Amino acid sequence: MAERKPGVIALFDVDGTLTLARKEISQEMLQFMQNLRKVVAVGVVGGSDLVKITEQLGQSVITDYDYVFSENGLVAYKDGKLIGNQSFKEFLGEEKLKEFINFTLHYVADLDIPVKRGTFIEFRSGMLNVSPIGRNCSREERDEFEQYDKIHGIRMKMVEVLRNKFAHLKLTYSIGGQISFDVFPQGWDKTYCLRYLENSFNEIHFFGDKTYKGGNDHEIFESEKTVGHTVTSPADTLKQCTELFFS
Ligand code: M1P
């Protein structure tokens, strides 16, 4: 680690940036990240919880990177140790949370879509994850829902209804994956993780694929605290990082 450039960190989104959507990281990318760590500090920030990030990036993920931010950094790890854990439940309070969950489940029950499975709401530490088809659908059903949703806008319509109904709760709705959307308080997007970095790094390079307005990488990409890089695939991430850090 002796040749590491001080004050610089490369921070990566997961789905579409380090891996294909909900797929495992390739050996090539894993090796590249290890090599990159010799040059600069490296972190990952995903919307998913740590269980899913571990499925994708490997069992040793929290020690493979300098920082791992799951749930946008609402649950944060540095050098393998937990350094932060925000509670959505405490933020909202039991009553409001129940009202939100009840309404959402009624909405899903009334939805007429081709396939429904189980786990329509996943309760996480810093957010709720809502899936109209249900999180325990198969890989094939997941891909089919994504296509169906592109045509019928099921998630977009649902988000609009929730946004209007619960405007007073000041929540953010983020469609970052294939079958679900995340719900968390305003400001608890991926910029949340920057509070753990801004005192130690004066150059924070962020790489993400959904950097467009409405995408879940947009706020951190646009932040004046980061140098934002839009990538189109894991292969593009490799290419851009090679040019930036190894040439
Ligand atoms: O990382 C992007 C998203 O990945 C998953 O989305 P989906 O299951 O819909 O493909 C979820 O873990 C979601 O929370 C996350 O934002």
PDB file of C-alpha atoms and ligand atoms in Angstrom:
ATOM      1  CA  MET A   1       0.000   0.000   0.000  1.00  0.00           C
ATOM      2  CA  ALA A   2       3.100   2.253   0.191  1.00  0.00           C
ATOM      3  CA  GLU A   3       2.617   3.824  -3.243  1.00  0.00           C
ATOM      4  CA  ARG A   4      -0.987   4.765  -2.659  1.00  0.00           C
ATOM      5  CA  LYS A   5      -1.925   8.272  -3.683  1.00  0.00           C
ATOM      6  CA  PRO A   6      -3.054  10.037  -0.504  1.00  0.00           C
ATOM      7  CA  GLY A   7      -6.379  11.865  -0.353  1.00  0.00           C
ATOM      8  CA  VAL A   8      -7.855  10.076  -3.363  1.00  0.00           C
ATOM      9  CA  ILE A   9     -10.637   7.495  -3.349  1.00  0.00           C
ATOM     10  CA  ALA A  10     -12.414   5.663  -6.165  1.00  0.00           C
ATOM     11  CA  LEU A  11     -16.006   4.935  -5.179  1.00  0.00           C
ATOM     12  CA  PHE A  12     -18.147   2.518  -7.187  1.00  0.00           C
ATOM     13  CA  ASP A  13     -21.846   1.815  -7.558  1.00  0.00           C
ATOM     14  CA  VAL A  14     -22.535  -1.958  -7.736  1.00  0.00           C
ATOM     15  CA  ASP A  15     -25.278  -2.963 -10.230  1.00  0.00           C
ATOM     16  CA  GLY A  16     -24.367  -1.983 -13.794  1.00  0.00           C
ATOM     17  CA  THR A  17     -21.010  -0.572 -12.682  1.00  0.00           C
ATOM     18  CA  LEU A  18     -19.006  -3.345 -10.973  1.00  0.00           C
ATOM     19  CA  THR A  19     -21.405  -6.146 -11.984  1.00  0.00           C
ATOM     20  CA  LEU A  20     -24.261  -6.734 -14.372  1.00  0.00           C
ATOM     21  CA  ALA A  21     -27.667  -6.228 -12.684  1.00  0.00           C
ATOM     22  CA  ARG A  22     -27.899  -8.485  -9.591  1.00  0.00           C
ATOM     23  CA  LYS A  23     -25.085 -10.700 -10.979  1.00  0.00           C
ATOM     24  CA  GLU A  24     -21.807 -11.706  -9.362  1.00  0.00           C
ATOM     25  CA  ILE A  25     -18.625  -9.747  -9.905  1.00  0.00           C
ATOM     26  CA  SER A  26     -16.272 -11.252 -12.519  1.00  0.00           C
ATOM     27  CA  GLN A  27     -12.820 -12.541 -11.557  1.00  0.00           C
ATOM     28  CA  GLU A  28     -11.324  -9.931 -13.846  1.00  0.00           C
ATOM     29  CA  MET A  29     -13.097  -7.074 -12.043  1.00  0.00           C
ATOM     30  CA  LEU A  30     -12.262  -8.506  -8.620  1.00  0.00           C
ATOM     31  CA  GLN A  31      -8.591  -8.650  -9.523  1.00  0.00           C
ATOM     32  CA  PHE A  32      -8.722  -5.164 -10.993  1.00  0.00           C
ATOM     33  CA  MET A  33     -10.198  -3.776  -7.768  1.00  0.00           C
ATOM     34  CA  GLN A  34      -7.421  -5.393  -5.746  1.00  0.00           C
ATOM     35  CA  ASN A  35      -4.820  -3.829  -8.043  1.00  0.00           C
ATOM     36  CA  LEU A  36      -6.568  -0.470  -7.849  1.00  0.00           C
ATOM     37  CA  ARG A  37      -6.389  -0.590  -4.054  1.00  0.00           C
ATOM     38  CA  LYS A  38      -2.616  -0.517  -4.351  1.00  0.00           C
ATOM     39  CA  VAL A  39      -2.872   2.869  -6.057  1.00  0.00           C
ATOM     40  CA  VAL A  40      -5.813   4.621  -4.348  1.00  0.00           C
ATOM     41  CA  ALA A  41      -8.382   3.901  -1.637  1.00  0.00           C
ATOM     42  CA  VAL A  42     -11.427   2.056  -2.997  1.00  0.00           C
ATOM     43  CA  GLY A  43     -15.041   2.020  -1.804  1.00  0.00           C
ATOM     44  CA  VAL A  44     -18.386   0.672  -2.981  1.00  0.00           C
ATOM     45  CA  VAL A  45     -21.826   2.185  -2.468  1.00  0.00           C
ATOM     46  CA  GLY A  46     -24.972   0.227  -3.314  1.00  0.00           C
ATOM     47  CA  GLY A  47     -28.682   0.691  -2.726  1.00  0.00           C
ATOM     48  CA  SER A  48     -28.954  -2.970  -1.702  1.00  0.00           C
ATOM     49  CA  ASP A  49     -28.475  -4.277   1.805  1.00  0.00           C
ATOM     50  CA  LEU A  50     -25.234  -6.008   2.796  1.00  0.00           C
ATOM     51  CA  VAL A  51     -26.656  -9.495   2.202  1.00  0.00           C
ATOM     52  CA  LYS A  52     -27.228  -8.772  -1.480  1.00  0.00           C
ATOM     53  CA  ILE A  53     -23.972  -6.864  -1.897  1.00  0.00           C
ATOM     54  CA  THR A  54     -22.155  -9.858  -0.378  1.00  0.00           C
ATOM     55  CA  GLU A  55     -23.926 -12.230  -2.805  1.00  0.00           C
ATOM     56  CA  GLN A  56     -22.641 -10.121  -5.668  1.00  0.00           C
ATOM     57  CA  LEU A  57     -19.187  -9.005  -4.510  1.00  0.00           C
ATOM     58  CA  GLY A  58     -18.193 -11.979  -2.354  1.00  0.00           C
ATOM     59  CA  GLN A  59     -18.137 -13.144   1.264  1.00  0.00           C
ATOM     60  CA  SER A  60     -15.111 -11.042   2.153  1.00  0.00           C
ATOM     61  CA  VAL A  61     -16.514  -7.824   0.694  1.00  0.00           C
ATOM     62  CA  ILE A  62     -16.204  -5.692   3.827  1.00  0.00           C
ATOM     63  CA  THR A  63     -12.476  -6.375   4.027  1.00  0.00           C
ATOM     64  CA  ASP A  64     -11.867  -6.411   0.248  1.00  0.00           C
ATOM     65  CA  TYR A  65     -12.537  -2.663   0.053  1.00  0.00           C
ATOM     66  CA  ASP A  66     -11.569   0.261   2.256  1.00  0.00           C
ATOM     67  CA  TYR A  67     -15.204   1.312   2.567  1.00  0.00           C
ATOM     68  CA  VAL A  68     -18.414  -0.586   1.933  1.00  0.00           C
ATOM     69  CA  PHE A  69     -21.612   1.427   1.990  1.00  0.00           C
ATOM     70  CA  SER A  70     -24.769  -0.664   1.826  1.00  0.00           C
ATOM     71  CA  GLU A  71     -28.245   0.911   1.666  1.00  0.00           C
ATOM     72  CA  ASN A  72     -26.634   4.088   0.216  1.00  0.00           C
ATOM     73  CA  GLY A  73     -24.268   4.292   3.226  1.00  0.00           C
ATOM     74  CA  LEU A  74     -27.062   4.167   5.785  1.00  0.00           C
ATOM     75  CA  VAL A  75     -25.154   1.078   6.881  1.00  0.00           C
ATOM     76  CA  ALA A  76     -21.421   1.820   6.587  1.00  0.00           C
ATOM     77  CA  TYR A  77     -18.236  -0.236   6.999  1.00  0.00           C
ATOM     78  CA  LYS A  78     -14.623   0.905   7.077  1.00  0.00           C
ATOM     79  CA  ASP A  79     -11.759  -1.604   7.054  1.00  0.00           C
ATOM     80  CA  GLY A  80     -14.267  -4.359   7.835  1.00  0.00           C
ATOM     81  CA  LYS A  81     -15.817  -2.591  10.841  1.00  0.00           C
ATOM     82  CA  LEU A  82     -19.305  -1.149  11.168  1.00  0.00           C
ATOM     83  CA  ILE A  83     -19.044   2.653  11.483  1.00  0.00           C
ATOM     84  CA  GLY A  84     -22.656   3.736  10.952  1.00  0.00           C
ATOM     85  CA  ASN A  85     -26.185   2.341  10.976  1.00  0.00           C
ATOM     86  CA  GLN A  86     -29.202   4.573  10.337  1.00  0.00           C
ATOM     87  CA  SER A  87     -32.685   3.495  11.319  1.00  0.00           C
ATOM     88  CA  PHE A  88     -35.624   4.242   9.021  1.00  0.00           C
ATOM     89  CA  LYS A  89     -37.969   2.928  11.693  1.00  0.00           C
ATOM     90  CA  GLU A  90     -36.728   5.468  14.230  1.00  0.00           C
ATOM     91  CA  PHE A  91     -36.904   8.260  11.688  1.00  0.00           C
ATOM     92  CA  LEU A  92     -40.546   7.598  10.788  1.00  0.00           C
ATOM     93  CA  GLY A  93     -41.921   6.204  14.034  1.00  0.00           C
ATOM     94  CA  GLU A  94     -44.070   3.097  14.372  1.00  0.00           C
ATOM     95  CA  GLU A  95     -47.430   4.700  13.529  1.00  0.00           C
ATOM     96  CA  LYS A  96     -46.406   6.409  10.292  1.00  0.00           C
ATOM     97  CA  LEU A  97     -44.455   3.351   9.266  1.00  0.00           C
ATOM     98  CA  LYS A  98     -47.498   1.138   9.766  1.00  0.00           C
ATOM     99  CA  GLU A  99     -49.710   3.526   7.801  1.00  0.00           C
ATOM    100  CA  PHE A 100     -47.226   3.510   4.930  1.00  0.00           C
ATOM    101  CA  ILE A 101     -46.823  -0.269   4.905  1.00  0.00           C
ATOM    102  CA  ASN A 102     -50.577  -0.911   5.109  1.00  0.00           C
ATOM    103  CA  PHE A 103     -51.333   1.416   2.212  1.00  0.00           C
ATOM    104  CA  THR A 104     -48.507  -0.047   0.104  1.00  0.00           C
ATOM    105  CA  LEU A 105     -49.629  -3.633   0.655  1.00  0.00           C
ATOM    106  CA  HIS A 106     -53.228  -2.713  -0.246  1.00  0.00           C
ATOM    107  CA  TYR A 107     -51.956  -1.060  -3.413  1.00  0.00           C
ATOM    108  CA  VAL A 108     -49.970  -4.183  -4.369  1.00  0.00           C
ATOM    109  CA  ALA A 109     -52.985  -6.396  -3.612  1.00  0.00           C
ATOM    110  CA  ASP A 110     -55.071  -4.394  -6.092  1.00  0.00           C
ATOM    111  CA  LEU A 111     -52.415  -4.427  -8.801  1.00  0.00           C
ATOM    112  CA  ASP A 112     -53.240  -6.525 -11.817  1.00  0.00           C
ATOM    113  CA  ILE A 113     -49.886  -7.712 -13.153  1.00  0.00           C
ATOM    114  CA  PRO A 114     -49.130 -11.073 -14.815  1.00  0.00           C
ATOM    115  CA  VAL A 115     -47.041 -12.583 -12.005  1.00  0.00           C
ATOM    116  CA  LYS A 116     -46.922 -12.078  -8.238  1.00  0.00           C
ATOM    117  CA  ARG A 117     -44.650 -13.858  -5.778  1.00  0.00           C
ATOM    118  CA  GLY A 118     -43.707 -13.070  -2.167  1.00  0.00           C
ATOM    119  CA  THR A 119     -41.909 -10.404  -0.112  1.00  0.00           C
ATOM    120  CA  PHE A 120     -43.513  -7.250  -1.487  1.00  0.00           C
ATOM    121  CA  ILE A 121     -41.845  -5.101   1.148  1.00  0.00           C
ATOM    122  CA  GLU A 122     -38.343  -5.770   2.429  1.00  0.00           C
ATOM    123  CA  PHE A 123     -37.735  -4.025   5.717  1.00  0.00           C
ATOM    124  CA  ARG A 124     -34.153  -2.810   5.875  1.00  0.00           C
ATOM    125  CA  SER A 125     -32.213  -0.821   8.406  1.00  0.00           C
ATOM    126  CA  GLY A 126     -32.210   2.531   6.629  1.00  0.00           C
ATOM    127  CA  MET A 127     -34.985   2.071   4.056  1.00  0.00           C
ATOM    128  CA  LEU A 128     -37.909   0.052   2.753  1.00  0.00           C
ATOM    129  CA  ASN A 129     -37.583  -1.803  -0.523  1.00  0.00           C
ATOM    130  CA  VAL A 130     -40.920  -2.253  -2.308  1.00  0.00           C
ATOM    131  CA  SER A 131     -41.435  -4.769  -5.100  1.00  0.00           C
ATOM    132  CA  PRO A 132     -44.770  -5.109  -6.963  1.00  0.00           C
ATOM    133  CA  ILE A 133     -43.910  -8.628  -8.199  1.00  0.00           C
ATOM    134  CA  GLY A 134     -42.307  -9.678  -4.882  1.00  0.00           C
ATOM    135  CA  ARG A 135     -38.618 -10.075  -4.158  1.00  0.00           C
ATOM    136  CA  ASN A 136     -38.579 -13.866  -4.184  1.00  0.00           C
ATOM    137  CA  CYS A 137     -39.436 -14.186  -7.850  1.00  0.00           C
ATOM    138  CA  SER A 138     -37.061 -16.244  -9.998  1.00  0.00           C
ATOM    139  CA  ARG A 139     -34.311 -14.794 -12.165  1.00  0.00           C
ATOM    140  CA  GLU A 140     -36.477 -15.338 -15.259  1.00  0.00           C
ATOM    141  CA  GLU A 141     -39.544 -13.725 -13.651  1.00  0.00           C
ATOM    142  CA  ARG A 142     -37.361 -10.791 -12.572  1.00  0.00           C
ATOM    143  CA  ASP A 143     -36.163 -10.211 -16.151  1.00  0.00           C
ATOM    144  CA  GLU A 144     -39.731 -10.507 -17.484  1.00  0.00           C
ATOM    145  CA  PHE A 145     -41.069  -8.036 -14.916  1.00  0.00           C
ATOM    146  CA  GLU A 146     -38.382  -5.540 -15.874  1.00  0.00           C
ATOM    147  CA  GLN A 147     -39.509  -5.690 -19.513  1.00  0.00           C
ATOM    148  CA  TYR A 148     -43.202  -5.518 -18.557  1.00  0.00           C
ATOM    149  CA  ASP A 149     -42.498  -2.516 -16.331  1.00  0.00           C
ATOM    150  CA  LYS A 150     -40.694  -0.700 -19.147  1.00  0.00           C
ATOM    151  CA  ILE A 151     -43.910  -0.848 -21.170  1.00  0.00           C
ATOM    152  CA  HIS A 152     -46.516  -0.386 -18.421  1.00  0.00           C
ATOM    153  CA  GLY A 153     -44.675   1.851 -15.934  1.00  0.00           C
ATOM    154  CA  ILE A 154     -45.980  -0.105 -12.929  1.00  0.00           C
ATOM    155  CA  ARG A 155     -43.306   1.199 -10.563  1.00  0.00           C
ATOM    156  CA  MET A 156     -43.452   4.776 -11.834  1.00  0.00           C
ATOM    157  CA  LYS A 157     -47.232   4.913 -11.324  1.00  0.00           C
ATOM    158  CA  MET A 158     -46.973   3.360  -7.887  1.00  0.00           C
ATOM    159  CA  VAL A 159     -44.272   5.821  -6.835  1.00  0.00           C
ATOM    160  CA  GLU A 160     -46.436   8.721  -8.026  1.00  0.00           C
ATOM    161  CA  VAL A 161     -49.368   7.512  -5.914  1.00  0.00           C
ATOM    162  CA  LEU A 162     -47.193   7.038  -2.809  1.00  0.00           C
ATOM    163  CA  ARG A 163     -45.464  10.368  -3.316  1.00  0.00           C
ATOM    164  CA  ASN A 164     -48.806  12.203  -3.367  1.00  0.00           C
ATOM    165  CA  LYS A 165     -50.421  10.223  -0.589  1.00  0.00           C
ATOM    166  CA  PHE A 166     -47.432  10.560   1.787  1.00  0.00           C
ATOM    167  CA  ALA A 167     -46.102  13.977   0.708  1.00  0.00           C
ATOM    168  CA  HIS A 168     -45.988  15.086   4.355  1.00  0.00           C
ATOM    169  CA  LEU A 169     -43.428  12.358   5.209  1.00  0.00           C
ATOM    170  CA  LYS A 170     -40.823  13.889   2.875  1.00  0.00           C
ATOM    171  CA  LEU A 171     -39.603  10.592   1.484  1.00  0.00           C
ATOM    172  CA  THR A 172     -37.524   9.838  -1.588  1.00  0.00           C
ATOM    173  CA  TYR A 173     -38.457   7.028  -3.988  1.00  0.00           C
ATOM    174  CA  SER A 174     -35.624   5.570  -5.994  1.00  0.00           C
ATOM    175  CA  ILE A 175     -35.938   3.065  -8.850  1.00  0.00           C
ATOM    176  CA  GLY A 176     -32.416   1.647  -9.004  1.00  0.00           C
ATOM    177  CA  GLY A 177     -32.905  -1.997  -9.986  1.00  0.00           C
ATOM    178  CA  GLN A 178     -35.135  -4.323 -12.016  1.00  0.00           C
ATOM    179  CA  ILE A 179     -38.123  -5.227  -9.844  1.00  0.00           C
ATOM    180  CA  SER A 180     -38.358  -2.800  -6.950  1.00  0.00           C
ATOM    181  CA  PHE A 181     -37.855   0.716  -5.648  1.00  0.00           C
ATOM    182  CA  ASP A 182     -36.274   2.028  -2.449  1.00  0.00           C
ATOM    183  CA  VAL A 183     -38.013   4.379  -0.014  1.00  0.00           C
ATOM    184  CA  PHE A 184     -36.012   6.517   2.420  1.00  0.00           C
ATOM    185  CA  PRO A 185     -36.033  10.025   3.923  1.00  0.00           C
ATOM    186  CA  GLN A 186     -35.003  12.911   1.679  1.00  0.00           C
ATOM    187  CA  GLY A 187     -31.205  13.273   1.719  1.00  0.00           C
ATOM    188  CA  TRP A 188     -30.619   9.596   2.509  1.00  0.00           C
ATOM    189  CA  ASP A 189     -29.612   8.920  -1.113  1.00  0.00           C
ATOM    190  CA  LYS A 190     -26.062   7.881  -2.038  1.00  0.00           C
ATOM    191  CA  THR A 191     -24.683  11.307  -1.043  1.00  0.00           C
ATOM    192  CA  TYR A 192     -25.278  10.098   2.515  1.00  0.00           C
ATOM    193  CA  CYS A 193     -22.049   8.059   2.389  1.00  0.00           C
ATOM    194  CA  LEU A 194     -19.927  11.127   1.620  1.00  0.00           C
ATOM    195  CA  ARG A 195     -20.003  12.214   5.265  1.00  0.00           C
ATOM    196  CA  TYR A 196     -17.629   9.316   5.999  1.00  0.00           C
ATOM    197  CA  LEU A 197     -15.184  10.381   3.283  1.00  0.00           C
ATOM    198  CA  GLU A 198     -15.085  14.151   3.026  1.00  0.00           C
ATOM    199  CA  ASN A 199     -12.646  14.714   5.897  1.00  0.00           C
ATOM    200  CA  SER A 200     -10.144  12.114   4.701  1.00  0.00           C
ATOM    201  CA  PHE A 201     -10.252  12.572   0.918  1.00  0.00           C
ATOM    202  CA  ASN A 202      -9.999  15.711  -1.192  1.00  0.00           C
ATOM    203  CA  GLU A 203     -10.600  13.832  -4.454  1.00  0.00           C
ATOM    204  CA  ILE A 204     -13.579  11.495  -4.474  1.00  0.00           C
ATOM    205  CA  HIS A 205     -14.120   9.839  -7.859  1.00  0.00           C
ATOM    206  CA  PHE A 206     -17.574   8.314  -8.181  1.00  0.00           C
ATOM    207  CA  PHE A 207     -18.419   5.788 -10.918  1.00  0.00           C
ATOM    208  CA  GLY A 208     -22.035   4.886 -11.645  1.00  0.00           C
ATOM    209  CA  ASP A 209     -24.334   3.914 -14.511  1.00  0.00           C
ATOM    210  CA  LYS A 210     -27.614   5.545 -13.406  1.00  0.00           C
ATOM    211  CA  THR A 211     -26.276   9.087 -13.211  1.00  0.00           C
ATOM    212  CA  TYR A 212     -29.155  10.659 -15.212  1.00  0.00           C
ATOM    213  CA  LYS A 213     -31.866  12.649 -13.433  1.00  0.00           C
ATOM    214  CA  GLY A 214     -34.151  10.197 -11.639  1.00  0.00           C
ATOM    215  CA  GLY A 215     -31.431   7.491 -11.524  1.00  0.00           C
ATOM    216  CA  ASN A 216     -30.184   6.393  -8.109  1.00  0.00           C
ATOM    217  CA  ASP A 217     -26.617   7.552  -8.881  1.00  0.00           C
ATOM    218  CA  HIS A 218     -27.704  11.049  -9.899  1.00  0.00           C
ATOM    219  CA  GLU A 219     -27.320  12.963  -6.620  1.00  0.00           C
ATOM    220  CA  ILE A 220     -23.853  11.640  -5.772  1.00  0.00           C
ATOM    221  CA  PHE A 221     -22.722  12.048  -9.386  1.00  0.00           C
ATOM    222  CA  GLU A 222     -23.861  15.691  -9.354  1.00  0.00           C
ATOM    223  CA  SER A 223     -22.520  16.447  -5.876  1.00  0.00           C
ATOM    224  CA  GLU A 224     -19.841  19.122  -5.742  1.00  0.00           C
ATOM    225  CA  LYS A 225     -17.976  16.843  -3.345  1.00  0.00           C
ATOM    226  CA  THR A 226     -17.336  14.240  -6.069  1.00  0.00           C
ATOM    227  CA  VAL A 227     -15.808  13.970  -9.500  1.00  0.00           C
ATOM    228  CA  GLY A 228     -18.559  12.054 -11.291  1.00  0.00           C
ATOM    229  CA  HIS A 229     -17.979   9.449 -14.015  1.00  0.00           C
ATOM    230  CA  THR A 230     -20.806   7.863 -16.001  1.00  0.00           C
ATOM    231  CA  VAL A 231     -20.158   4.291 -17.098  1.00  0.00           C
ATOM    232  CA  THR A 232     -22.194   2.128 -19.445  1.00  0.00           C
ATOM    233  CA  SER A 233     -21.166  -1.330 -18.162  1.00  0.00           C
ATOM    234  CA  PRO A 234     -18.588  -3.094 -15.958  1.00  0.00           C
ATOM    235  CA  ALA A 235     -16.304  -3.289 -19.019  1.00  0.00           C
ATOM    236  CA  ASP A 236     -16.552   0.484 -19.399  1.00  0.00           C
ATOM    237  CA  THR A 237     -15.734   0.913 -15.702  1.00  0.00           C
ATOM    238  CA  LEU A 238     -12.535  -1.072 -16.227  1.00  0.00           C
ATOM    239  CA  LYS A 239     -11.619   0.991 -19.258  1.00  0.00           C
ATOM    240  CA  GLN A 240     -12.245   4.381 -17.653  1.00  0.00           C
ATOM    241  CA  CYS A 241     -10.445   3.442 -14.429  1.00  0.00           C
ATOM    242  CA  THR A 242      -7.430   2.105 -16.303  1.00  0.00           C
ATOM    243  CA  GLU A 243      -7.124   5.394 -18.177  1.00  0.00           C
ATOM    244  CA  LEU A 244      -7.619   7.481 -15.049  1.00  0.00           C
ATOM    245  CA  PHE A 245      -5.524   5.626 -12.481  1.00  0.00           C
ATOM    246  CA  PHE A 246      -2.976   3.538 -14.402  1.00  0.00           C
ATOM    247  CA  SER A 247      -1.835   5.661 -17.317  1.00  0.00           C
TER     248      SER A 247
HETATM  249  O1  M1P B   1     -28.568  -1.630  -6.477  1.00  0.00           O
HETATM  250  C1  M1P B   1     -29.727  -1.254  -7.124  1.00  0.00           C
HETATM  251  C2  M1P B   1     -30.949  -1.927  -6.513  1.00  0.00           C
HETATM  252  O2  M1P B   1     -30.779  -3.339  -6.497  1.00  0.00           O
HETATM  253  C3  M1P B   1     -31.898  -4.065  -6.094  1.00  0.00           C
HETATM  254  O3  M1P B   1     -32.956  -3.778  -6.974  1.00  0.00           O
HETATM  255  P1  M1P B   1     -33.842  -4.898  -7.721  1.00  0.00           P
HETATM  256  O4  M1P B   1     -33.969  -6.057  -6.812  1.00  0.00           O
HETATM  257  O5  M1P B   1     -35.123  -4.161  -8.014  1.00  0.00           O
HETATM  258  O6  M1P B   1     -33.098  -5.242  -9.004  1.00  0.00           O
HETATM  259  C4  M1P B   1     -32.378  -3.675  -4.706  1.00  0.00           C
HETATM  260  O7  M1P B   1     -31.550  -4.233  -3.730  1.00  0.00           O
HETATM  261  C5  M1P B   1     -32.459  -2.175  -4.558  1.00  0.00           C
HETATM  262  O8  M1P B   1     -32.609  -1.860  -3.186  1.00  0.00           O
HETATM  263  C6  M1P B   1     -31.223  -1.481  -5.086  1.00  0.00           C
HETATM  264  O9  M1P B   1     -31.384  -0.085  -5.041  1.00  0.00           O
END
